[in-house]
PDB file of C-alpha atoms in Angstrom:
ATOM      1  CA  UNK A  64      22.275  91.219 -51.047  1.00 53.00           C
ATOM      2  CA  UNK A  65      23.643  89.216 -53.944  1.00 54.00           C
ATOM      3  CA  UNK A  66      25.752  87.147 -51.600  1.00 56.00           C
ATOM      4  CA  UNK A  67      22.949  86.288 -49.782  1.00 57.00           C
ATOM      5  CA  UNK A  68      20.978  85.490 -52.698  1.00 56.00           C
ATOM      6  CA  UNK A  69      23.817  83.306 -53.926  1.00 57.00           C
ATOM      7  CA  UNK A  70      24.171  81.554 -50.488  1.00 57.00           C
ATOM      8  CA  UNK A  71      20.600  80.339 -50.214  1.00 54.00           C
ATOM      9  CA  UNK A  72      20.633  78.981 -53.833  1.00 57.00           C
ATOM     10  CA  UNK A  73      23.800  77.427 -52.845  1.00 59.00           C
ATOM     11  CA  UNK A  74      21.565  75.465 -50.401  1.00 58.00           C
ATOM     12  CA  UNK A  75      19.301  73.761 -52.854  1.00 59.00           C
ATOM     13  CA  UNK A  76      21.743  72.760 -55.256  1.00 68.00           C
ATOM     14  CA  UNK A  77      22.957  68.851 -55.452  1.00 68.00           C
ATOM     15  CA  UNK A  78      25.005  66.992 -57.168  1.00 76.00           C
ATOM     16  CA  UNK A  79      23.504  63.919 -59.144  1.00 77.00           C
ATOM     17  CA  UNK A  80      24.170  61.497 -56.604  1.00 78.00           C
ATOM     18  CA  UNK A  81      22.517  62.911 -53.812  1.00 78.00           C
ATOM     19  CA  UNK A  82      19.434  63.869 -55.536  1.00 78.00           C
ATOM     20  CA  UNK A  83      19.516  59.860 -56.563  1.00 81.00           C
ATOM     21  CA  UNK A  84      20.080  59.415 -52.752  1.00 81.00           C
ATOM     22  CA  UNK A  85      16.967  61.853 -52.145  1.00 82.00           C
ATOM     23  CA  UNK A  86      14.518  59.985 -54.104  1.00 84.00           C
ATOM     24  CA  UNK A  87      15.446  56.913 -52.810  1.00 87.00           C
ATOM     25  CA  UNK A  88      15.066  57.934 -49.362  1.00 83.00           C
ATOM     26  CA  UNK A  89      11.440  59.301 -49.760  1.00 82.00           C
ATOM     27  CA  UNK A  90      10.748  55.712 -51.836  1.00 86.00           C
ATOM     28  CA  UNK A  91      11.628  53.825 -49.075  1.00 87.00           C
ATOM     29  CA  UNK A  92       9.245  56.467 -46.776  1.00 88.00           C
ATOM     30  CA  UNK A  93       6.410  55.816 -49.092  1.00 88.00           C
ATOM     31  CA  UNK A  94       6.895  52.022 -49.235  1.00 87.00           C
ATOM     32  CA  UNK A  95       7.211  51.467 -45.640  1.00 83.00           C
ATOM     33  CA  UNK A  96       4.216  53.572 -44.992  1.00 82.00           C
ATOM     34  CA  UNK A  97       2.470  51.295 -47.235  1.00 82.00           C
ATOM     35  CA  UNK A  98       3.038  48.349 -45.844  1.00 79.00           C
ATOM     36  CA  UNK A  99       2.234  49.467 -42.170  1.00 74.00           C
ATOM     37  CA  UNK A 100      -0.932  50.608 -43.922  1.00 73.00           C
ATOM     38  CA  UNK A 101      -1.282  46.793 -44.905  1.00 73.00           C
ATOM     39  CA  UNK A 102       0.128  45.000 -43.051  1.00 71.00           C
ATOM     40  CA  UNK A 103      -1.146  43.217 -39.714  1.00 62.00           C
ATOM     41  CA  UNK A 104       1.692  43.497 -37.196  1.00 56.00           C
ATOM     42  CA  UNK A 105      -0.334  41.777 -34.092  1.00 57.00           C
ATOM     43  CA  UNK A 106       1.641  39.271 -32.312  1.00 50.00           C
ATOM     44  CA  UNK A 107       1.402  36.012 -33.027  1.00 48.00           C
ATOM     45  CA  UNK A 108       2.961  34.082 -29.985  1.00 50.00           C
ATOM     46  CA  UNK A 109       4.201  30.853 -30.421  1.00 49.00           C
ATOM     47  CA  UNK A 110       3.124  28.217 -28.297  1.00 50.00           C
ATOM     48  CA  UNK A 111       5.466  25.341 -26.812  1.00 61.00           C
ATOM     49  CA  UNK A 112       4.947  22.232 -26.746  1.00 64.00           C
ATOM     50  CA  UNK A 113       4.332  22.297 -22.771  1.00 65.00           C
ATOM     51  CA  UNK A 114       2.012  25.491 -23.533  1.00 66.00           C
ATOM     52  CA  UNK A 115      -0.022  23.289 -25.768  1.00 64.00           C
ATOM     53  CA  UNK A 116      -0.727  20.282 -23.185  1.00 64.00           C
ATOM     54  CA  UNK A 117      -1.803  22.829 -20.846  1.00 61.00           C
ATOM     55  CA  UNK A 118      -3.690  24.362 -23.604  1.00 63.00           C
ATOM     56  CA  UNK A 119      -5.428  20.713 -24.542  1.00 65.00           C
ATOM     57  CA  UNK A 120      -6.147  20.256 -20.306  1.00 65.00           C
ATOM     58  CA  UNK A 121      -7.896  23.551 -19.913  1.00 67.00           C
ATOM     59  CA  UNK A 122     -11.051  22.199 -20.567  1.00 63.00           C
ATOM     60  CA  UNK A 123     -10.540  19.384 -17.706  1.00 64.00           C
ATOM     61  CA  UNK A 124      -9.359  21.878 -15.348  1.00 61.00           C
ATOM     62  CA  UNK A 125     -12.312  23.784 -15.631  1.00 65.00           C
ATOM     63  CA  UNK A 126     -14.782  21.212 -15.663  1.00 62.00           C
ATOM     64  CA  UNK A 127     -12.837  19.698 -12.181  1.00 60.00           C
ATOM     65  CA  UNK A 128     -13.776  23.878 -10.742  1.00 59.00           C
ATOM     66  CA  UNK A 129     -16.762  23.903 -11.523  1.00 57.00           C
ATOM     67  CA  UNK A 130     -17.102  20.077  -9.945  1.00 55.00           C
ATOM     68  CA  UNK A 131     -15.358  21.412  -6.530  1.00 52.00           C
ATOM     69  CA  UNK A 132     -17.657  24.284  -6.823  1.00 50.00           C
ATOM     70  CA  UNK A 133     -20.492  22.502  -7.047  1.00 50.00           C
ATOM     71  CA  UNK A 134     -19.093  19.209  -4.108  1.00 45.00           C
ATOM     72  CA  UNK A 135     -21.663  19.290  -0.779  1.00 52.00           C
ATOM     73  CA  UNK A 136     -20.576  17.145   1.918  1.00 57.00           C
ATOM     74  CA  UNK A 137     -22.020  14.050   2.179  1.00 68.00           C
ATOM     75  CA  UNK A 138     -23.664  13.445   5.452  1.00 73.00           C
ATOM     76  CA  UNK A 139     -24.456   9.798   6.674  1.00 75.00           C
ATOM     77  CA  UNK A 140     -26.537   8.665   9.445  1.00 82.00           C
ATOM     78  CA  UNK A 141     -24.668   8.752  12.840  1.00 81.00           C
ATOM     79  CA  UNK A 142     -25.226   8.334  16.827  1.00 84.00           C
ATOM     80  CA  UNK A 143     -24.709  12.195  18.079  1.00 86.00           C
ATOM     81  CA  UNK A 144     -23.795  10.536  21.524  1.00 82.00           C
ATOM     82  CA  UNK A 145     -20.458   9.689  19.778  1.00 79.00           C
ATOM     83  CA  UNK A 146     -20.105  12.167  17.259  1.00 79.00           C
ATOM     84  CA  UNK A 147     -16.078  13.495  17.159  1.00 77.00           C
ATOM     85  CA  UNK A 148     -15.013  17.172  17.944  1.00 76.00           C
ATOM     86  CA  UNK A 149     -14.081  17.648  14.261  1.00 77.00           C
ATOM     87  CA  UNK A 150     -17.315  16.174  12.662  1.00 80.00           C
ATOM     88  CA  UNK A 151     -19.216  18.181  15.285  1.00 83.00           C
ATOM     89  CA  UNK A 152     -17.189  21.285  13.995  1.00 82.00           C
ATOM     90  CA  UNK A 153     -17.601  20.385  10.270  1.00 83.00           C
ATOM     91  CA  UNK A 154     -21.835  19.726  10.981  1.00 86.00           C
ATOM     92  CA  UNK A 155     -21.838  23.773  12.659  1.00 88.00           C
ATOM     93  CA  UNK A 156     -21.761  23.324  16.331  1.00 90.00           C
ATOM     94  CA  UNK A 157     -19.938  26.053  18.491  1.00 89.00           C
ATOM     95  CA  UNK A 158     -17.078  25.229  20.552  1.00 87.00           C
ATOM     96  CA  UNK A 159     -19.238  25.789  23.744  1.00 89.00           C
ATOM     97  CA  UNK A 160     -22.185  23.592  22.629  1.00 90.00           C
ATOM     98  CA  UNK A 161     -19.486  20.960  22.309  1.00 87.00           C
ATOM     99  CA  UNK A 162     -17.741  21.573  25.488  1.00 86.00           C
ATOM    100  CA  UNK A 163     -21.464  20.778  26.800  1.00 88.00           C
ATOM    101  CA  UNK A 164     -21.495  17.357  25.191  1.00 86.00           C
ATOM    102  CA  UNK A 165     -18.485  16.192  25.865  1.00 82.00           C
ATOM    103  CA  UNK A 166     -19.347  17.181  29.502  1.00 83.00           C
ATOM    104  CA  UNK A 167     -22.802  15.276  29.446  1.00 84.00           C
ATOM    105  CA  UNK A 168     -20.831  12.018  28.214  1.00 76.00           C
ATOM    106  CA  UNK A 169     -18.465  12.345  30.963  1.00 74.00           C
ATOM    107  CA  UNK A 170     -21.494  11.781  33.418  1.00 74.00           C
ATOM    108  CA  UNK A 171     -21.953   8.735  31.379  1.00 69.00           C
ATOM    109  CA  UNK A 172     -25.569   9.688  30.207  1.00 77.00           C
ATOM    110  CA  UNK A 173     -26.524   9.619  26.596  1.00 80.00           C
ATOM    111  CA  UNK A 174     -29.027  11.890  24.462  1.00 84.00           C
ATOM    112  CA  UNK A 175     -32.038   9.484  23.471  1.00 83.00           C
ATOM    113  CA  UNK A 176     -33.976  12.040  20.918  1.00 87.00           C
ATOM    114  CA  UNK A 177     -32.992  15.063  19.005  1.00 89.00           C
ATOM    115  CA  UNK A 178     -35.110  17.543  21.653  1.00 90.00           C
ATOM    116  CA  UNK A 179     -33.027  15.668  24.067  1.00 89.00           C
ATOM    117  CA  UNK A 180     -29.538  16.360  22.419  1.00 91.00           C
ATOM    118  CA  UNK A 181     -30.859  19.841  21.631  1.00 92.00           C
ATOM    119  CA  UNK A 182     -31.724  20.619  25.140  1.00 91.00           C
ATOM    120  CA  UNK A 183     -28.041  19.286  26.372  1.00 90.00           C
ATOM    121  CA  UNK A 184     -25.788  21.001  23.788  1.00 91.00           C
ATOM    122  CA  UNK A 185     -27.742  23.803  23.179  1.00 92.00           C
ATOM    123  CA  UNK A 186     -27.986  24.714  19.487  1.00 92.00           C
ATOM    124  CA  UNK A 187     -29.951  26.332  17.401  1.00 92.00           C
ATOM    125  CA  UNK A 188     -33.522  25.486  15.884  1.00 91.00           C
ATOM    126  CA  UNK A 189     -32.111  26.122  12.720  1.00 90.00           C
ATOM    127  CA  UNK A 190     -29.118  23.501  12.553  1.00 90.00           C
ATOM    128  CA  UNK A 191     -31.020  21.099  14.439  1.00 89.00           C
ATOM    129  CA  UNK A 192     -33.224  20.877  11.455  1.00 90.00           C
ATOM    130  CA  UNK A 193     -30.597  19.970   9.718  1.00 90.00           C
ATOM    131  CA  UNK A 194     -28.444  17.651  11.333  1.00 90.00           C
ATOM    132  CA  UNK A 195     -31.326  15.850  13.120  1.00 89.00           C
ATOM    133  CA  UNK A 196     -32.660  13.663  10.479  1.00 90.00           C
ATOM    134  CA  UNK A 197     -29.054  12.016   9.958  1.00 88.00           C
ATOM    135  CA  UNK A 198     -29.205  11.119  14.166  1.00 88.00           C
ATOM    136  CA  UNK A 199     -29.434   6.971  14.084  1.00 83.00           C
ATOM    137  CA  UNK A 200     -29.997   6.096  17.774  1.00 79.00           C
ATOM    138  CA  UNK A 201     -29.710   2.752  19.012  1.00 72.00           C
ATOM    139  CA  UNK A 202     -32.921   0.170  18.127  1.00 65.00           C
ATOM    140  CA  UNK A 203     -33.776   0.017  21.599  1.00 61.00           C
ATOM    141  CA  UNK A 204     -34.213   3.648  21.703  1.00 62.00           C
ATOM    142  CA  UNK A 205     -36.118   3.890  18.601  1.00 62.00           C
ATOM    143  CA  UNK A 206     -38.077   0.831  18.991  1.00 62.00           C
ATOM    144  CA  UNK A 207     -39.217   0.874  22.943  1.00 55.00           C
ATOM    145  CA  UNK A 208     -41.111  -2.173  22.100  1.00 53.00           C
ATOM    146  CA  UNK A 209     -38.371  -4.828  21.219  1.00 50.00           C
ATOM    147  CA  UNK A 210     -34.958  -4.450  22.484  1.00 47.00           C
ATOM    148  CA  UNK A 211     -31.684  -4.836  20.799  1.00 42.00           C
ATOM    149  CA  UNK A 212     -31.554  -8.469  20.694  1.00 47.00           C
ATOM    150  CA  UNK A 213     -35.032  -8.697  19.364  1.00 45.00           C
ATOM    151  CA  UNK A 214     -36.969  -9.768  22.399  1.00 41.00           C
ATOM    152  CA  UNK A 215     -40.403  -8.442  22.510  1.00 44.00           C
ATOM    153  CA  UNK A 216     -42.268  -7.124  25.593  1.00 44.00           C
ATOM    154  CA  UNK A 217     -44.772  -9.288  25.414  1.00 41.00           C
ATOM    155  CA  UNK A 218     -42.296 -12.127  25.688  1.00 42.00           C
ATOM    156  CA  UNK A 219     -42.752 -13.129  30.181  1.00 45.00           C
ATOM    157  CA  UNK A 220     -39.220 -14.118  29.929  1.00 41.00           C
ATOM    158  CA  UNK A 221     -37.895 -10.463  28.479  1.00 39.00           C
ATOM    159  CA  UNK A 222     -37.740  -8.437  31.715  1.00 44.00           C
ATOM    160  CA  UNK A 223     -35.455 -11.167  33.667  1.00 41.00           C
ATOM    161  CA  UNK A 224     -33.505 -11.378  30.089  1.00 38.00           C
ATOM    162  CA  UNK A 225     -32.658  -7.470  30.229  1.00 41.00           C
ATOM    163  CA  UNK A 226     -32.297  -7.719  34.073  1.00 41.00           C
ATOM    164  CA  UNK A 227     -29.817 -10.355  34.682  1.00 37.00           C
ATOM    165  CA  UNK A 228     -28.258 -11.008  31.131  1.00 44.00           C
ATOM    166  CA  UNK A 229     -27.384  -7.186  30.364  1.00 44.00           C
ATOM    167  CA  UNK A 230     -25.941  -6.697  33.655  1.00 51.00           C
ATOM    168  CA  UNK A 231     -24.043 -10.032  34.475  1.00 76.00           C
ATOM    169  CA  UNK A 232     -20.184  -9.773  34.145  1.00 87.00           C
ATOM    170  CA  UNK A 233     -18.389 -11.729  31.634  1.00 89.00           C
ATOM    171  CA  UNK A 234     -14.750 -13.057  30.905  1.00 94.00           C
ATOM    172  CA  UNK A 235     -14.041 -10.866  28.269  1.00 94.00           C
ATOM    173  CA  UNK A 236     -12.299 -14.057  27.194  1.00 94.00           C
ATOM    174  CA  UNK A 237     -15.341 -16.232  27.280  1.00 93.00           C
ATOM    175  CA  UNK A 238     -17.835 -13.488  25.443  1.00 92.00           C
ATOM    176  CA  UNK A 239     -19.215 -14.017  22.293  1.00 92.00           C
ATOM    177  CA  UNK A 240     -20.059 -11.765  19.738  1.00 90.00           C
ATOM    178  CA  UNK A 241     -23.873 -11.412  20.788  1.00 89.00           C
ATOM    179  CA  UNK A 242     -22.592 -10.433  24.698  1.00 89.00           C
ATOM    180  CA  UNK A 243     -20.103  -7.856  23.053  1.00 90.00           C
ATOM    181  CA  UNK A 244     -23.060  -6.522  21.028  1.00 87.00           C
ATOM    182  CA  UNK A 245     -25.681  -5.762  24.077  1.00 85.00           C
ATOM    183  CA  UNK A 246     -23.069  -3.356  25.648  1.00 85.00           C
ATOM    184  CA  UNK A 247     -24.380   0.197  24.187  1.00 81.00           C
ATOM    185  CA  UNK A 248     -22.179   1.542  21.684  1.00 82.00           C
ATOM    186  CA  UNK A 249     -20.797  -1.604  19.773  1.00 86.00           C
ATOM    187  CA  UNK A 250     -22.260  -2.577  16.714  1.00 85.00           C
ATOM    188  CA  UNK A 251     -21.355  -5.651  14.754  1.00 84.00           C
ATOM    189  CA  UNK A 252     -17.846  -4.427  13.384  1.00 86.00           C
ATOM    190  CA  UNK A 253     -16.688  -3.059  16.782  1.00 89.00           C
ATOM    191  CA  UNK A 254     -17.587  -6.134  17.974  1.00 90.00           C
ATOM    192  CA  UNK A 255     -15.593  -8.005  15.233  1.00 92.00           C
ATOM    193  CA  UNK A 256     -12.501  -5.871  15.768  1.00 92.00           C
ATOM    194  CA  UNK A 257     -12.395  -7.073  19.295  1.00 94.00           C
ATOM    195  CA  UNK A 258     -12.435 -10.661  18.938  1.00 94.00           C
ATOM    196  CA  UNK A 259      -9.934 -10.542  16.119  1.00 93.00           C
ATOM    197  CA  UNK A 260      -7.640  -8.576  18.615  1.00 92.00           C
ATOM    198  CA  UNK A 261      -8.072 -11.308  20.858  1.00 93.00           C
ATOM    199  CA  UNK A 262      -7.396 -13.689  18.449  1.00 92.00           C
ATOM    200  CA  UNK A 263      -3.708 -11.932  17.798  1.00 91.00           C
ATOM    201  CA  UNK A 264      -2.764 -11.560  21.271  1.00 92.00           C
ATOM    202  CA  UNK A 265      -4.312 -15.252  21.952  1.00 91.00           C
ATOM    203  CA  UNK A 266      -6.477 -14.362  24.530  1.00 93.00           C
ATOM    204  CA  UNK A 267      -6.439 -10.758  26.926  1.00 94.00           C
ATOM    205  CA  UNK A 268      -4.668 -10.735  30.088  1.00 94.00           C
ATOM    206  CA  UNK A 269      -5.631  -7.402  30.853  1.00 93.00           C
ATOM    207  CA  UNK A 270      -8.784  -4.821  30.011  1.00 93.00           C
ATOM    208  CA  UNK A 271      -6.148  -2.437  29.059  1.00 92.00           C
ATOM    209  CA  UNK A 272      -5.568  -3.917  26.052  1.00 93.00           C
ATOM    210  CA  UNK A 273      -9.000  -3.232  24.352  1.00 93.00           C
ATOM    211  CA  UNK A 274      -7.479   0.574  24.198  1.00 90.00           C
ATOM    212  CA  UNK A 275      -5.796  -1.090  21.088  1.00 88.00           C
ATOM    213  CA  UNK A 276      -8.798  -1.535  19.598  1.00 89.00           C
ATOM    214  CA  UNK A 277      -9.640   0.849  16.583  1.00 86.00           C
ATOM    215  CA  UNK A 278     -12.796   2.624  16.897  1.00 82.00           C
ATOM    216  CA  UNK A 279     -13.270   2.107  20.799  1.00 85.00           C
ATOM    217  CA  UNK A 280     -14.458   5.860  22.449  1.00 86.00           C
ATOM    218  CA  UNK A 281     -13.944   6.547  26.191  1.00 87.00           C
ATOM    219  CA  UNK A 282     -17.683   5.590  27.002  1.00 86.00           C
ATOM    220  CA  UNK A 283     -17.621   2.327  25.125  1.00 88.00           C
ATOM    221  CA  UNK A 284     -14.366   1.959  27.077  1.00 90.00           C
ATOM    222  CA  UNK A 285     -15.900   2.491  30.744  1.00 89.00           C
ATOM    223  CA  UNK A 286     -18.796  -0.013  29.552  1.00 88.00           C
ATOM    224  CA  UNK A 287     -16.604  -2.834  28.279  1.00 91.00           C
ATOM    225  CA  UNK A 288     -14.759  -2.172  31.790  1.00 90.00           C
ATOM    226  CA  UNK A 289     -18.318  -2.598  33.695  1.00 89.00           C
ATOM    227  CA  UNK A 290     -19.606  -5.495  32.111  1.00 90.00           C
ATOM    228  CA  UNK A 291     -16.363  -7.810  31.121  1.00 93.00           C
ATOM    229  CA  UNK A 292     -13.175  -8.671  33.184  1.00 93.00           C
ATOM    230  CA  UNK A 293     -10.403 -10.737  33.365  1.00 93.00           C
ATOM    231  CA  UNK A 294     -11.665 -13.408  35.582  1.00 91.00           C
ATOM    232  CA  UNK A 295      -9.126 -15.974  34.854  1.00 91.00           C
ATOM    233  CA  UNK A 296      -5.899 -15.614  32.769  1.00 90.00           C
ATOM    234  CA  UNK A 297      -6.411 -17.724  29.127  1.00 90.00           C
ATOM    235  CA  UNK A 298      -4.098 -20.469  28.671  1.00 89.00           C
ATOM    236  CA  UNK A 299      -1.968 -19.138  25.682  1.00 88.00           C
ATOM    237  CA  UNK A 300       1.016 -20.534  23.834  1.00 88.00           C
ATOM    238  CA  UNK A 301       4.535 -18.525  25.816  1.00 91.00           C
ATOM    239  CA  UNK A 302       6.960 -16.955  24.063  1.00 92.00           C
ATOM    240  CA  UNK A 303      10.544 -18.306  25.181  1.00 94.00           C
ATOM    241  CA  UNK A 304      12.513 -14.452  25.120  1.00 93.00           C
ATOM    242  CA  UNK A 305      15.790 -16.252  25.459  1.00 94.00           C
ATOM    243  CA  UNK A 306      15.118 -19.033  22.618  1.00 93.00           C
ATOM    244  CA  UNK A 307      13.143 -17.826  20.016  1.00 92.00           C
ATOM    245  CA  UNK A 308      14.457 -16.426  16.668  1.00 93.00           C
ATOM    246  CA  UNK A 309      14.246 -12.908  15.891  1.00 92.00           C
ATOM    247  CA  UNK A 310      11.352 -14.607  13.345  1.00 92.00           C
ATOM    248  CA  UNK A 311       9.381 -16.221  16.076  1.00 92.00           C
ATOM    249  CA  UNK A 312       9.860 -12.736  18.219  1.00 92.00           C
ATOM    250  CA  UNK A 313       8.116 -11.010  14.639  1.00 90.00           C
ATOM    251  CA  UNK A 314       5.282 -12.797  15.328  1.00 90.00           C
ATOM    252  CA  UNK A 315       4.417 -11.602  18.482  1.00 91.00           C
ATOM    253  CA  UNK A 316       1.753  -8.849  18.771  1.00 89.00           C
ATOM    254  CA  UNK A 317       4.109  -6.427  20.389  1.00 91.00           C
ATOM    255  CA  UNK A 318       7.256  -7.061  19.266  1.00 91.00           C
ATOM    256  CA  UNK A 319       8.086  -5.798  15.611  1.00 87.00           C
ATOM    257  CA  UNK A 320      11.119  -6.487  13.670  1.00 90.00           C
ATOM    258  CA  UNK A 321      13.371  -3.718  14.789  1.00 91.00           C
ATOM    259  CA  UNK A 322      12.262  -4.268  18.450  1.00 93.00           C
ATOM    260  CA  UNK A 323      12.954  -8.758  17.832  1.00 93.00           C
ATOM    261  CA  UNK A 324      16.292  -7.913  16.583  1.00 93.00           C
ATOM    262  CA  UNK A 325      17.273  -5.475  19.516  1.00 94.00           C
ATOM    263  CA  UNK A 326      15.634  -8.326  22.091  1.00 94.00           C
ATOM    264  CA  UNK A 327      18.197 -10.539  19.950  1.00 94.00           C
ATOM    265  CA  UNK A 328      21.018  -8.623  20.062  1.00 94.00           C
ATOM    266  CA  UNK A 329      20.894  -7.503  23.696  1.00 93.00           C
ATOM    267  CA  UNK A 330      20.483 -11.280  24.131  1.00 93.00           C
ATOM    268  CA  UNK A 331      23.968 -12.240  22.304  1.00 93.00           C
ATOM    269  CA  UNK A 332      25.851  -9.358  24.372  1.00 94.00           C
ATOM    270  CA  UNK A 333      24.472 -10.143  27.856  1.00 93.00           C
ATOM    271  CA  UNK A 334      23.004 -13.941  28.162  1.00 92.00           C
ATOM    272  CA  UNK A 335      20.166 -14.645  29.064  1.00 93.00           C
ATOM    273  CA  UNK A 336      17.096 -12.039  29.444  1.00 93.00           C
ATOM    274  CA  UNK A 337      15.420 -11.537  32.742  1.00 92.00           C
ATOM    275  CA  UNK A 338      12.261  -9.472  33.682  1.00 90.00           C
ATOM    276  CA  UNK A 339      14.065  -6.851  34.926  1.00 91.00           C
ATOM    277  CA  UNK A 340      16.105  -6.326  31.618  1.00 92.00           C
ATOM    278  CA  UNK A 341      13.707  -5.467  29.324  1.00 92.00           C
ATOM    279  CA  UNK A 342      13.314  -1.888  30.126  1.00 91.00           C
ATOM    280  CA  UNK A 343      17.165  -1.727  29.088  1.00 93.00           C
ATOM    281  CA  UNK A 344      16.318  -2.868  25.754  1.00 93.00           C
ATOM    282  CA  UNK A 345      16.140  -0.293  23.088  1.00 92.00           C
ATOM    283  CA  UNK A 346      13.258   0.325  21.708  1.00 91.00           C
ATOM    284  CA  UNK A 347      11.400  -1.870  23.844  1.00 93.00           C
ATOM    285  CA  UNK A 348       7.726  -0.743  24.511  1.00 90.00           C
ATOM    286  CA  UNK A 349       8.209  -0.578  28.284  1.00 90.00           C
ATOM    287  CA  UNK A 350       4.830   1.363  28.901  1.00 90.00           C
ATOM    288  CA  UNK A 351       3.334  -2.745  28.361  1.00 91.00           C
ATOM    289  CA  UNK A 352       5.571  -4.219  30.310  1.00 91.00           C
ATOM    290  CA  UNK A 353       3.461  -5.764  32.533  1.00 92.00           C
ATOM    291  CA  UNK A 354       1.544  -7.514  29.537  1.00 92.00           C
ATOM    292  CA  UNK A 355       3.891  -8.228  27.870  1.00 93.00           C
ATOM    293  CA  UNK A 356       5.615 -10.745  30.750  1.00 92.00           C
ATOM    294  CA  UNK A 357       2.589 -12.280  30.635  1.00 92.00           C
ATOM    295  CA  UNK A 358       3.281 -13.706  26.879  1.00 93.00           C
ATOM    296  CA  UNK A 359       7.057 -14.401  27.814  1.00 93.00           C
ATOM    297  CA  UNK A 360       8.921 -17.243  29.648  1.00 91.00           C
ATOM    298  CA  UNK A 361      12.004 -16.381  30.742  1.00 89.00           C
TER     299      UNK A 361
END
């Protein structure tokens, strides 16, 4: 019994050192408590200087949401006899209604009123409502009483005007801007475009080059086609193929620079150029051949 008694008090008993030890132990306890009493350990991140532009162009960003979020689509007036499979898409139409329209323009026809291009293509009440007042038909659809080039019914000499004029072929050569403008679909900068196209090619030697033309669709195409033709070849300024610099080739509608240097080099390997070579040239744009020989000598 007294060994054990003498064993547990051997337990408790330290030397000086370790009861220093001790105390400073449970100090160190107490003071670290303390401070995470007192102390606010929360995070404070430090921001780079890349983290801080971003920072300074958050308010942009958001205002530029909430601008996309609030962006309609602007909607300006437009002929629906012309309107594009994509815009027609974008206004709401359904792939079928139009299928229907394309198929009505094929037959060369035209809608004249929004019941009219309702009745053809088939949509809905509902988005006919709202696409309808944007529809901008020609004047002399809107305006039975006066025709496009502002002749009025009551005018004796308007009937024989829209008779004979509208319907008498032209050189498309020889047609001005006001003859251009009575075929139905070309406004005042279609009409533009094609007269500057004739003034680069210096003068049309075939109806297949108005397919250049920017802005031409198939049914202003079949018009032109009815109305204007090539009744006699324009007298225009030839290109000599086996002369001219690869400069003077440059300046040619159809020939760009790499094409005027291959025309050149082929030239310096094989002599002289004949009709018959130019489909060996590279790069030559042989689907045109037979305008292009047109503009050449040889």
């Amino acid at each position: 019994m007294s060994e054990n008694s003498n064993s547990f008090k051997t337990i408790f008993q330290y030397s000086k050192n370790q009861k220093k030890g001790i105390l400073i132990f449970f100090s160190m306890i107490i003071i670290v408590q303390i401070c995470y009493y007192f102390t606010d350990f929360s995070l404070v991140k430090s921001s780079s200087a890349q983290q801080k532009k971003w920072l300074s162009l958050q308010s942009s960003l958001d205002s530029l949401k909430l601008e996309k979020q609030q962006y309609t689509t602007t909607i300006y007036p437009f002929n629906p006899n012309f309107i594009s499979d994509f815009k027609a898409y974008k206004l709401g139409m359904k792939t079928e209604e139009i299928d229907k329209l394309l198929a009505f323009r094929k037959l060369g026809k035209f809608a004249n009123s929004a019941k009219e291009f309702q009745q053809v293509t088939g949509i809905s009440d509902s988005l006919l409502n709202i696409i309808s007042p944007y529809f901008k038909f020609p004047d002399w659809v809107t305006n039975p009483s006066q025709n496009s080039n502002g002749f009025q019914k009551s005018n004796p000499n308007w009937k024989n005007y829209t008779k004979k004029e509208a319907l008498r072929v032209i050189d498309i050569n020889l047609a001005t801007k006001e003859d251009l403008m009575k075929v139905y679909g070309i406004g005042d900068g279609i009409s533009d475009r094609i007269l500057t196209q004739k003034q680069v090619y210096g003068g049309f030697v075939s109806m297949e080059q108005l397919n250049d033309v920017w802005g031409l669709s198939p049914e202003v195409l079949t018009n032109l086609n009815t109305y204007f033709k090539i009744i006699q070849l324009p007298i225009i300024k030839k290109i000599n193929i086996n002369n001219a610099s690869i400069k003077e080739l440059g300046q040619f509608a159809y020939f760009h620079y790499p094409i005027s240097k291959n025309i050149v080099t082929y030239r310096s390997m094989n002599g002289d150029i004949k009709i018959e070579d130019l489909a060996n040239i590279k790069d030559f744009p042989v689907d045109k051949i037979k305008i292009i020989v047109l503009y050449l000598e040889f």
